[in-house]
Amino acid sequence: MSEQQSTLAEDESVLLTSELIRIDTTNTGDPATVVGERAAAEYVAGKLAEVGYETTYVESGGKGRGNVVARLAGADPGRGALLIHGHLDVVPADPSEWSVHPFSGAVQDGYVWGRGAVDMKDMLGMTLATARRFKRDGVVPPRDLIFAFVADEEAGGEYGAQWLVENRPELFEGATEAISEVGGFSITVKDGVRAYMVETAEKGIAWMRLRARGRAGHGSMVHEDNAVTKLTQAVARLGTHKFPLVLTNSVREFFAAVTEMTGMAFDEDDLDGSVAKLGAVARLVGATLRDTANPTMLNAGYKANVIPSVAEAVVDCRVLPGRREAFERELDDILGPDIEREWVTSLPSVETTFDGALVDAMSASIMAEDPGARTVPYMLSGGTDAKSFQALGIRCFGFAPLRLPADLDFTALFHGVDERVPVDALKFGTRVLDRFLRTC
Ligand SMILES: [Zn+2]
């Protein structure tokens, strides 16, 4: 019976992931053109209701911005609940670039293919399959589990997690810890030995508008107060500036764990060089060593022979936990007094410690399925809904377990062409999640 149920849940996770991919939930970032979240939420609600869950459907700040939340009561209501959250939306995909249609959910060559296969309909499929199995089998987890399937993560959660946290916090009542993307996947560090990256931190997101003002004038004249010149000089200074190396706890612990596993040393004088030796994961880790400020948009002028009085730029800043004030001081030094700056979007960093019973349960459930492996903490340079949920005092982790082939460039698949997830990884992840949620 139990083995049969296990196989059933594993197979179901593959089917559910594929079916979720077939529901196009493209989030363009423009609320007017977002599609499919309602359909996906209703699909999830249907799958939960079918096995006996009571579900709550909520639209978060806009028509069709569908979210579903369900609870499974645990043995000890006195313990805080564990929130398992995942986003229903995906980033756009251009079918002409893909080997298979991005919304086909094709299961072929050992992979489930399509937009969302790793970000993050894979985790939705595994979570849903496990939730269904628990209900069918009458499993009582040690603590309450809250399953939340939410809208709008790919545009920052204003019409999803952020809205829910601000307007419907009672849905997450009692939650003290959470798991979601981006973590739990394996990297092969040495001779087939795997490390599973658990996300314990995220950089903050700060999108900034810069503005320089000058004197308008004729393009044929000698002109010493040109807004475009002032702005571009400042943008160039900022874009080429290297912020100081800061080893946060998550990054330090990641290095220590990899050193323990491989003997590889991370020389603080040449950290960028050492990180480069990590292979595919270098991209992920390399971006968490220092703050970054990348200019992304420029805007000035309207005619070739008119010097405009204003010039503007947008800069994408990513700031390490604990660095925000120092970062802003450094910005002011680099930009100088002539440049005005304002925040367009500002989302906090996230950091928790890699310890405690929940982390032990993660590690044990991974090792039960992959003996010899270990879990290691790391910091994500991007952002997830953890930024919203931490506002409720919830400790957030990225733990969506997948055992991946050593040669798969996994991080390149996020928002990439031919996004796909190995069928075996989904089955593995479903077994790990099952064990984890029974022991959390
Ligand atoms: Zn995601």
XYZ file of C-alpha atoms and ligand atoms in Angstrom:
441
model
C 0.000 0.000 0.000
C 2.554 2.541 1.118
C 4.946 1.758 -1.708
C 2.083 1.899 -4.157
C 1.052 5.302 -2.803
C 4.625 6.493 -3.081
C 4.846 5.496 -6.747
C 1.458 7.055 -7.343
C 2.549 10.386 -5.838
C 5.812 10.350 -7.807
C 4.031 9.699 -11.092
C 1.426 12.265 -10.195
C 4.058 14.952 -9.603
C 5.209 14.499 -13.209
C 1.677 14.657 -14.582
C 0.698 17.647 -12.443
C 3.842 19.565 -13.403
C 3.165 18.901 -17.077
C -0.487 19.914 -16.794
C 0.387 23.102 -14.912
C 2.851 24.051 -17.662
C 0.043 23.635 -20.201
C -1.884 26.395 -18.445
C -0.181 29.501 -19.843
C 0.321 31.841 -16.865
C 2.565 34.385 -18.553
C 3.276 37.387 -16.372
C 4.391 40.241 -18.594
C 4.756 42.583 -15.644
C 1.842 44.635 -17.007
C -1.333 43.746 -15.051
C -3.407 44.407 -18.189
C -1.812 41.556 -20.129
C -1.177 38.895 -17.465
C -2.978 35.633 -18.277
C -3.897 32.307 -16.742
C -3.375 32.746 -13.013
C -7.051 32.250 -12.330
C -7.195 29.097 -14.458
C -4.093 27.696 -12.769
C -5.432 28.525 -9.299
C -8.727 26.829 -10.122
C -6.890 23.797 -11.428
C -4.903 23.542 -8.173
C -8.022 24.125 -6.054
C -9.793 21.352 -7.966
C -6.952 18.894 -7.367
C -6.955 19.715 -3.653
C -10.738 19.606 -3.290
C -10.883 16.257 -5.111
C -9.082 14.570 -2.196
C -10.969 16.460 0.520
C -9.159 19.736 1.184
C -11.067 22.882 1.970
C -9.541 25.569 -0.209
C -9.673 29.351 -0.165
C -9.557 31.146 -3.502
C -8.471 34.772 -3.342
C -7.888 37.362 -6.029
C -5.046 39.616 -5.005
C -5.625 43.199 -6.009
C -6.876 42.591 -9.539
C -9.325 40.576 -11.584
C -7.997 37.111 -12.378
C -5.004 37.366 -10.021
C -5.812 33.945 -8.574
C -4.348 32.432 -5.400
C -5.262 29.257 -3.534
C -4.560 28.458 0.094
C -5.293 25.210 1.963
C -4.359 23.868 5.376
C -3.628 20.395 6.675
C -3.940 20.139 10.453
C -0.919 18.758 12.261
C -0.540 16.662 15.402
C 0.631 19.579 17.538
C -1.411 22.727 16.985
C 0.789 24.439 19.565
C 3.705 24.409 17.171
C 3.941 27.069 14.502
C 2.748 26.081 11.050
C 5.017 25.430 8.087
C 4.108 27.372 4.967
C 4.818 25.731 1.618
C 4.388 28.452 -0.999
C 4.876 28.573 -4.716
C 4.023 30.962 -7.527
C 1.673 30.094 -10.366
C 2.937 32.669 -12.862
C 5.840 32.329 -15.284
C 7.900 34.736 -17.370
C 7.114 35.063 -21.090
C 8.487 32.573 -23.628
C 8.890 32.954 -27.389
C 7.897 29.636 -29.033
C 10.078 30.328 -32.097
C 13.201 29.943 -29.938
C 12.231 26.629 -28.351
C 12.734 22.967 -29.423
C 9.246 22.168 -28.087
C 6.331 24.529 -27.547
C 6.939 26.283 -24.197
C 3.369 25.593 -23.079
C 3.227 21.970 -24.270
C 4.360 20.390 -20.982
C 5.876 17.682 -23.187
C 7.253 14.679 -21.336
C 10.046 13.377 -23.530
C 13.687 12.264 -23.381
C 13.420 11.961 -19.604
C 12.396 15.580 -19.067
C 9.246 17.614 -18.564
C 9.593 20.582 -20.918
C 8.151 24.035 -20.848
C 8.061 27.483 -19.310
C 7.884 27.004 -15.561
C 9.484 23.538 -15.548
C 12.051 24.757 -13.004
C 10.501 28.121 -12.073
C 8.439 26.842 -10.468
C 5.716 24.524 -11.625
C 8.013 21.611 -10.751
C 7.709 22.479 -7.065
C 3.969 23.108 -7.450
C 3.576 19.629 -8.972
C 5.611 17.965 -6.209
C 3.811 19.888 -3.463
C 0.396 19.144 -4.903
C 1.171 15.440 -5.340
C 2.418 15.221 -1.745
C -0.519 17.171 -0.338
C -2.897 14.859 -2.199
C -1.126 11.760 -0.948
C -1.225 12.964 2.664
C -4.971 13.527 2.446
C -5.653 10.211 0.706
C -3.545 8.306 3.264
C -4.794 10.265 6.270
C -1.247 11.377 7.121
C -1.130 13.754 10.088
C 2.038 15.848 9.853
C 3.763 16.892 13.091
C 2.604 20.510 12.694
C 0.067 22.397 10.603
C 0.959 22.698 6.940
C -0.240 25.671 4.917
C -0.132 25.217 1.161
C -0.203 28.488 -0.789
C -0.206 28.806 -4.565
C 0.139 32.454 -5.445
C 0.089 34.959 -8.297
C 2.536 37.583 -9.540
C 5.895 36.492 -8.134
C 7.599 37.268 -11.423
C 6.640 40.930 -11.100
C 7.516 41.243 -7.413
C 4.269 40.028 -5.839
C 2.391 43.313 -5.686
C -0.621 41.396 -7.061
C 0.296 38.198 -5.217
C 2.241 37.423 -2.033
C 2.760 41.046 -1.081
C -0.950 41.786 -1.437
C -1.927 38.671 0.516
C 0.460 39.503 3.348
C -0.921 43.037 3.584
C -4.613 42.242 3.080
C -5.206 38.619 4.123
C -2.557 37.824 6.753
C -5.023 35.526 8.546
C -4.506 32.990 5.745
C -0.984 32.466 7.117
C -1.971 32.612 10.784
C 0.520 30.826 13.012
C 3.113 30.214 10.299
C 6.641 30.459 11.649
C 8.691 28.916 8.854
C 8.369 28.511 5.112
C 9.862 26.677 2.166
C 9.681 27.523 -1.546
C 12.066 28.243 -4.443
C 15.067 28.746 -5.136
C 16.972 25.964 -3.427
C 17.110 22.272 -2.639
C 18.651 21.427 -6.013
C 21.938 19.551 -6.223
C 25.303 20.526 -7.565
C 27.919 17.849 -8.085
C 31.013 19.045 -6.286
C 33.387 16.129 -6.625
C 33.459 12.558 -7.944
C 29.705 12.270 -7.982
C 29.283 13.733 -4.481
C 26.389 16.143 -4.366
C 25.689 19.240 -2.326
C 22.096 20.441 -2.095
C 21.878 24.214 -2.068
C 19.383 25.468 0.512
C 18.571 29.145 0.125
C 18.923 30.968 3.442
C 19.362 34.505 2.164
C 18.481 36.873 -0.658
C 19.933 40.166 -1.717
C 17.661 43.176 -1.530
C 16.312 44.682 -4.735
C 16.548 48.430 -5.210
C 15.684 49.976 -8.549
C 16.804 53.546 -8.669
C 16.065 56.488 -10.941
C 18.850 59.016 -11.422
C 18.218 62.505 -12.677
C 20.589 65.230 -13.774
C 19.430 68.757 -14.463
C 21.143 71.361 -16.574
C 20.417 74.360 -18.719
C 18.442 73.780 -21.908
C 20.014 75.225 -25.016
C 20.908 75.062 -28.671
C 23.052 72.130 -29.730
C 25.317 74.389 -31.816
C 26.485 76.503 -28.878
C 29.296 76.096 -26.378
C 27.446 74.744 -23.361
C 28.864 73.870 -19.985
C 25.768 72.757 -18.099
C 24.591 69.753 -20.101
C 22.279 67.334 -18.238
C 23.116 64.448 -20.587
C 26.844 64.828 -20.004
C 26.444 65.044 -16.226
C 24.153 62.055 -16.100
C 26.218 59.794 -18.332
C 29.407 60.575 -16.429
C 27.694 59.568 -13.200
C 26.195 56.449 -14.777
C 29.604 55.414 -16.120
C 31.232 55.906 -12.705
C 28.549 53.813 -11.045
C 28.459 51.108 -13.705
C 32.189 50.481 -13.460
C 32.398 50.782 -9.685
C 33.242 47.640 -7.761
C 31.534 47.572 -4.397
C 33.524 46.077 -1.513
C 33.688 42.363 -0.968
C 31.502 41.436 2.003
C 31.307 37.857 3.188
C 27.889 37.392 4.738
C 27.215 34.379 6.939
C 25.378 32.407 4.255
C 28.198 32.846 1.765
C 30.890 32.114 4.337
C 29.107 28.917 5.366
C 28.697 27.908 1.734
C 32.441 28.249 1.150
C 33.246 26.356 4.341
C 30.961 23.480 3.343
C 32.404 23.221 -0.166
C 35.931 23.326 1.270
C 35.032 20.516 3.652
C 33.622 18.434 0.810
C 36.303 19.062 -1.790
C 39.388 20.473 -0.114
C 39.003 23.424 -2.457
C 40.194 26.650 -0.844
C 38.518 30.028 -1.226
C 41.274 32.577 -1.089
C 39.870 35.889 0.144
C 42.438 37.779 -1.935
C 41.137 36.151 -5.095
C 37.611 35.177 -4.260
C 36.319 35.855 -7.764
C 38.958 33.489 -9.133
C 38.130 30.763 -6.614
C 34.412 31.096 -7.242
C 34.972 30.767 -11.002
C 36.222 27.226 -10.359
C 32.788 26.229 -9.062
C 31.525 25.717 -12.609
C 27.900 26.415 -13.456
C 27.041 27.524 -9.950
C 29.710 30.268 -10.050
C 27.210 32.619 -11.662
C 24.870 32.209 -8.708
C 27.485 32.537 -5.978
C 29.619 35.179 -7.710
C 26.763 37.670 -7.582
C 26.463 37.380 -3.798
C 29.949 38.559 -2.859
C 29.259 42.264 -3.157
C 26.515 44.784 -3.878
C 25.929 45.523 -7.555
C 24.524 48.526 -9.416
C 23.853 47.903 -13.086
C 22.566 50.805 -15.220
C 19.710 49.450 -17.346
C 17.782 52.396 -18.854
C 18.634 55.848 -20.197
C 16.273 58.600 -21.183
C 16.978 62.139 -22.355
C 16.287 64.592 -25.133
C 13.870 64.838 -28.019
C 15.765 66.441 -30.893
C 19.340 66.266 -32.164
C 20.013 70.013 -31.871
C 18.242 70.651 -28.555
C 20.160 70.217 -25.307
C 17.547 68.957 -22.837
C 17.292 70.322 -19.328
C 16.823 66.874 -17.776
C 18.370 63.456 -18.305
C 17.382 60.261 -16.513
C 18.687 56.749 -15.971
C 17.455 53.656 -14.172
C 19.881 51.468 -12.247
C 19.205 47.952 -10.967
C 20.855 47.730 -7.548
C 21.149 44.505 -5.559
C 22.207 44.940 -1.980
C 23.557 42.386 0.483
C 21.801 41.833 3.837
C 22.955 44.428 6.344
C 24.534 46.670 3.692
C 21.730 49.037 2.760
C 22.921 52.111 4.683
C 26.560 51.677 3.729
C 25.497 51.085 0.137
C 23.541 54.338 0.017
C 26.449 56.294 1.464
C 28.715 54.808 -1.174
C 26.180 55.689 -3.879
C 26.153 59.324 -2.795
C 29.944 59.455 -2.935
C 30.026 58.006 -6.430
C 27.167 60.065 -7.828
C 28.136 63.400 -6.299
C 25.826 66.261 -5.326
C 24.602 67.058 -8.865
C 22.681 63.838 -9.358
C 19.248 63.343 -7.828
C 18.293 59.809 -6.982
C 15.015 58.142 -6.001
C 13.932 54.548 -5.420
C 11.490 53.186 -7.966
C 11.209 49.783 -6.315
C 12.700 48.687 -3.052
C 12.372 45.161 -1.693
C 14.218 44.002 1.415
C 16.996 41.462 1.650
C 16.342 38.190 3.449
C 18.605 36.274 5.764
C 18.086 33.462 8.202
C 20.443 31.046 9.897
C 21.177 27.576 8.629
C 20.321 25.674 11.784
C 17.494 24.294 13.868
C 15.085 21.392 13.620
C 13.679 22.355 10.232
C 17.130 22.457 8.641
C 17.925 19.103 10.274
C 14.744 17.670 8.740
C 15.733 19.012 5.311
C 19.190 17.468 5.563
C 17.905 14.131 6.853
C 15.295 13.808 4.117
C 17.865 14.586 1.444
C 20.393 12.128 2.872
C 17.796 9.378 3.170
C 17.359 9.554 -0.604
C 20.927 10.490 -1.543
C 23.356 8.965 0.972
C 26.706 10.738 1.030
C 25.188 14.028 -0.009
C 24.856 17.042 2.233
C 22.969 20.311 2.345
C 24.726 23.662 2.169
C 23.308 27.156 2.677
C 23.618 29.821 0.020
C 22.403 33.297 -0.854
C 20.272 34.051 -3.912
C 21.233 37.204 -5.801
C 17.669 37.562 -7.078
C 14.417 37.750 -5.188
C 11.429 35.547 -4.379
C 8.163 35.803 -2.461
C 10.220 35.189 0.690
C 10.669 38.973 0.680
C 6.929 39.343 1.278
C 6.375 36.444 3.660
C 9.232 37.413 5.982
C 7.193 40.516 6.844
C 4.914 38.167 8.813
C 7.869 37.073 10.916
C 8.236 33.841 8.945
C 11.702 32.271 8.537
C 12.005 31.613 4.841
C 14.053 28.950 3.075
C 14.494 27.929 -0.556
C 13.961 24.179 -0.525
C 12.452 22.615 -3.635
C 14.440 19.377 -3.698
C 15.787 18.084 -7.031
C 18.627 15.651 -7.675
C 20.150 16.847 -10.924
C 22.576 15.327 -13.417
C 26.118 16.669 -12.927
C 26.297 18.125 -16.439
C 22.973 19.999 -16.391
C 23.445 23.787 -16.327
C 20.450 24.188 -14.059
C 20.654 27.869 -13.221
C 20.700 28.742 -16.943
C 17.254 27.138 -17.287
C 15.586 29.762 -15.074
C 13.779 32.095 -17.492
C 15.821 30.349 -20.230
C 15.001 28.771 -23.572
C 14.159 25.036 -23.434
C 13.460 25.194 -19.701
C 13.015 21.604 -18.549
C 13.229 19.422 -15.467
C 14.348 15.783 -15.324
C 11.494 13.357 -14.633
C 13.776 11.505 -12.204
C 14.455 14.733 -10.330
C 10.726 15.322 -9.859
C 10.242 11.808 -8.512
C 13.247 12.201 -6.224
C 11.967 15.569 -5.008
C 8.540 14.135 -4.284
C 10.069 11.407 -2.113
C 12.203 13.959 -0.257
C 9.297 16.339 0.244
C 7.103 13.503 1.518
C 9.697 12.519 4.107
C 10.422 16.135 5.005
C 6.783 17.097 5.563
C 6.234 14.032 7.749
C 9.154 15.044 9.975
C 9.082 18.843 9.868
Zn 10.300 31.625 -9.412
